[in-house]
Amino acid sequence: QVQLVESGGRLVQAGGSLRLSCEASGFSFRRYALGWFRQAPGKEREFVAAIDWSDGKTYYEDSVKGRFTISRDNAKNTVWLQMNSVKPDDTAVYYCAADKVVASREFEYWGQGTQVTVSS
């Protein structure tokens, strides 16, 4: 049974930091690209960051470049999203996802999400 369980979401002040975690099980984690996506109220889900499985190359949405960092530990089946200098526009439910292809239009496996709220 595939599971992706996010944690770490909370209320944080603008300019602050937090780290989201996603623990995975039930699939070959080290052979999958991992991604973070977010969905704000009334908006469509959007890509935030991804990390490939073969070379560890990372990808970021423009608005988070230089502020967010995605990383993974294959031994722990865990992927993280370090969020620094957060802004109110970062408020959303954050989802981690996994797919064999980092550029996939629709990732195969998804977590349930964790709420991040940034106060101004």
mmCIF file of C-alpha atoms in Angstrom:
data_model
loop_
_atom_site.group_PDB
_atom_site.id
_atom_site.type_symbol
_atom_site.label_atom_id
_atom_site.label_comp_id
_atom_site.label_asym_id
_atom_site.label_seq_id
_atom_site.Cartn_x
_atom_site.Cartn_y
_atom_site.Cartn_z
ATOM 1 C CA GLN A 1 0.000 0.000 0.000
ATOM 2 C CA VAL A 2 1.485 3.306 -1.099
ATOM 3 C CA GLN A 3 1.546 6.052 1.493
ATOM 4 C CA LEU A 4 2.885 9.588 1.461
ATOM 5 C CA VAL A 5 2.422 11.365 4.775
ATOM 6 C CA GLU A 6 3.186 15.056 5.020
ATOM 7 C CA SER A 7 3.879 16.907 8.243
ATOM 8 C CA GLY A 8 5.260 20.216 9.438
ATOM 9 C CA GLY A 9 2.579 22.592 8.237
ATOM 10 C CA ARG A 10 1.621 25.322 10.692
ATOM 11 C CA LEU A 11 0.916 28.996 11.178
ATOM 12 C CA VAL A 12 4.036 31.100 10.649
ATOM 13 C CA GLN A 13 4.711 34.807 10.407
ATOM 14 C CA ALA A 14 5.851 36.377 7.177
ATOM 15 C CA GLY A 15 9.620 36.249 6.920
ATOM 16 C CA GLY A 16 9.832 33.124 9.028
ATOM 17 C CA SER A 17 10.855 29.576 8.183
ATOM 18 C CA LEU A 18 9.457 26.093 8.417
ATOM 19 C CA ARG A 19 10.286 22.665 7.096
ATOM 20 C CA LEU A 20 7.796 20.258 5.635
ATOM 21 C CA SER A 21 8.454 16.533 5.729
ATOM 22 C CA CYS A 22 6.992 13.700 3.713
ATOM 23 C CA GLU A 23 7.537 10.086 4.685
ATOM 24 C CA ALA A 24 6.873 7.521 1.985
ATOM 25 C CA SER A 25 6.237 3.799 1.943
ATOM 26 C CA GLY A 26 4.922 1.094 -0.340
ATOM 27 C CA PHE A 27 6.971 1.827 -3.462
ATOM 28 C CA SER A 28 10.599 1.979 -4.585
ATOM 29 C CA PHE A 29 11.313 5.420 -3.185
ATOM 30 C CA ARG A 30 14.866 5.668 -4.497
ATOM 31 C CA ARG A 31 13.626 5.141 -8.075
ATOM 32 C CA TYR A 32 11.032 7.876 -7.943
ATOM 33 C CA ALA A 33 11.177 11.604 -8.440
ATOM 34 C CA LEU A 34 9.598 13.511 -5.576
ATOM 35 C CA GLY A 35 7.710 16.759 -5.797
ATOM 36 C CA TRP A 36 5.948 19.349 -3.690
ATOM 37 C CA PHE A 37 2.798 21.031 -4.913
ATOM 38 C CA ARG A 38 0.433 23.496 -3.278
ATOM 39 C CA GLN A 39 -3.138 24.625 -3.572
ATOM 40 C CA ALA A 40 -4.394 27.902 -2.183
ATOM 41 C CA PRO A 41 -8.096 28.549 -1.550
ATOM 42 C CA GLY A 42 -9.913 29.199 -4.796
ATOM 43 C CA LYS A 43 -6.863 28.424 -6.915
ATOM 44 C CA GLU A 44 -5.639 25.474 -8.898
ATOM 45 C CA ARG A 45 -2.934 23.220 -7.573
ATOM 46 C CA GLU A 46 0.503 24.370 -8.663
ATOM 47 C CA PHE A 47 3.989 22.959 -8.823
ATOM 48 C CA VAL A 48 6.438 24.138 -6.163
ATOM 49 C CA ALA A 49 9.562 21.994 -6.358
ATOM 50 C CA ALA A 50 10.823 18.597 -7.457
ATOM 51 C CA ILE A 51 13.903 16.450 -7.100
ATOM 52 C CA ASP A 52 14.874 13.756 -9.542
ATOM 53 C CA TRP A 53 15.854 10.262 -8.443
ATOM 54 C CA SER A 54 18.719 9.586 -10.855
ATOM 55 C CA ASP A 55 20.943 12.612 -10.298
ATOM 56 C CA GLY A 56 19.272 14.564 -7.508
ATOM 57 C CA LYS A 57 18.679 17.508 -9.796
ATOM 58 C CA THR A 58 16.201 19.982 -8.387
ATOM 59 C CA TYR A 59 13.554 22.152 -9.997
ATOM 60 C CA TYR A 60 11.644 25.111 -8.573
ATOM 61 C CA GLU A 61 8.730 27.305 -9.440
ATOM 62 C CA ASP A 62 9.990 30.827 -10.072
ATOM 63 C CA SER A 63 8.333 32.461 -7.073
ATOM 64 C CA VAL A 64 10.074 30.136 -4.587
ATOM 65 C CA LYS A 65 13.547 30.070 -6.115
ATOM 66 C CA GLY A 66 16.129 31.167 -3.574
ATOM 67 C CA ARG A 67 13.664 30.748 -0.698
ATOM 68 C CA PHE A 68 12.657 27.062 -0.758
ATOM 69 C CA THR A 69 14.894 24.011 -0.883
ATOM 70 C CA ILE A 70 13.822 20.464 -1.649
ATOM 71 C CA SER A 71 15.914 17.552 -0.464
ATOM 72 C CA ARG A 72 15.591 13.808 0.000
ATOM 73 C CA ASP A 73 17.092 10.961 1.970
ATOM 74 C CA ASN A 74 16.607 7.613 0.253
ATOM 75 C CA ALA A 75 17.672 5.720 3.374
ATOM 76 C CA LYS A 76 14.817 7.328 5.306
ATOM 77 C CA ASN A 77 12.278 7.347 2.458
ATOM 78 C CA THR A 78 11.748 11.008 3.221
ATOM 79 C CA VAL A 79 11.606 14.216 1.249
ATOM 80 C CA TRP A 80 11.692 17.695 2.780
ATOM 81 C CA LEU A 81 10.801 21.183 1.734
ATOM 82 C CA GLN A 82 12.695 23.868 3.615
ATOM 83 C CA MET A 83 10.762 27.114 3.364
ATOM 84 C CA ASN A 84 12.552 30.354 4.237
ATOM 85 C CA SER A 85 11.457 33.979 4.002
ATOM 86 C CA VAL A 86 7.867 32.866 3.657
ATOM 87 C CA LYS A 87 5.240 35.259 2.356
ATOM 88 C CA PRO A 88 1.448 35.421 2.778
ATOM 89 C CA ASP A 89 1.169 34.227 -0.844
ATOM 90 C CA ASP A 90 2.773 30.955 0.262
ATOM 91 C CA THR A 91 -0.368 30.120 2.245
ATOM 92 C CA ALA A 92 -1.760 26.877 0.876
ATOM 93 C CA VAL A 93 -2.179 23.183 1.444
ATOM 94 C CA TYR A 94 1.120 21.573 0.496
ATOM 95 C CA TYR A 95 1.195 18.107 -1.026
ATOM 96 C CA CYS A 96 4.077 15.795 -1.685
ATOM 97 C CA ALA A 97 3.929 13.501 -4.661
ATOM 98 C CA ALA A 98 5.979 10.819 -6.371
ATOM 99 C CA ASP A 99 6.433 9.713 -9.963
ATOM 100 C CA LYS A 100 8.957 7.798 -12.017
ATOM 101 C CA VAL A 101 9.381 10.826 -14.261
ATOM 102 C CA VAL A 102 10.242 14.194 -12.744
ATOM 103 C CA ALA A 103 8.620 16.065 -15.641
ATOM 104 C CA SER A 104 5.389 14.117 -15.435
ATOM 105 C CA ARG A 105 2.257 16.193 -15.983
ATOM 106 C CA GLU A 106 0.439 14.265 -13.275
ATOM 107 C CA PHE A 107 2.405 12.610 -10.518
ATOM 108 C CA GLU A 108 1.409 9.034 -9.733
ATOM 109 C CA TYR A 109 1.227 9.038 -5.939
ATOM 110 C CA TRP A 110 -0.005 11.793 -3.646
ATOM 111 C CA GLY A 111 -0.168 12.564 0.028
ATOM 112 C CA GLN A 112 -3.101 14.082 1.872
ATOM 113 C CA GLY A 113 -1.528 17.484 2.344
ATOM 114 C CA THR A 114 -0.439 19.731 5.181
ATOM 115 C CA GLN A 115 -1.695 23.265 5.774
ATOM 116 C CA VAL A 116 0.740 26.164 5.733
ATOM 117 C CA THR A 117 -0.595 29.546 6.766
ATOM 118 C CA VAL A 118 1.592 32.641 6.596
ATOM 119 C CA SER A 119 0.395 35.669 8.525
ATOM 120 C CA SER A 120 1.363 39.202 7.518
#
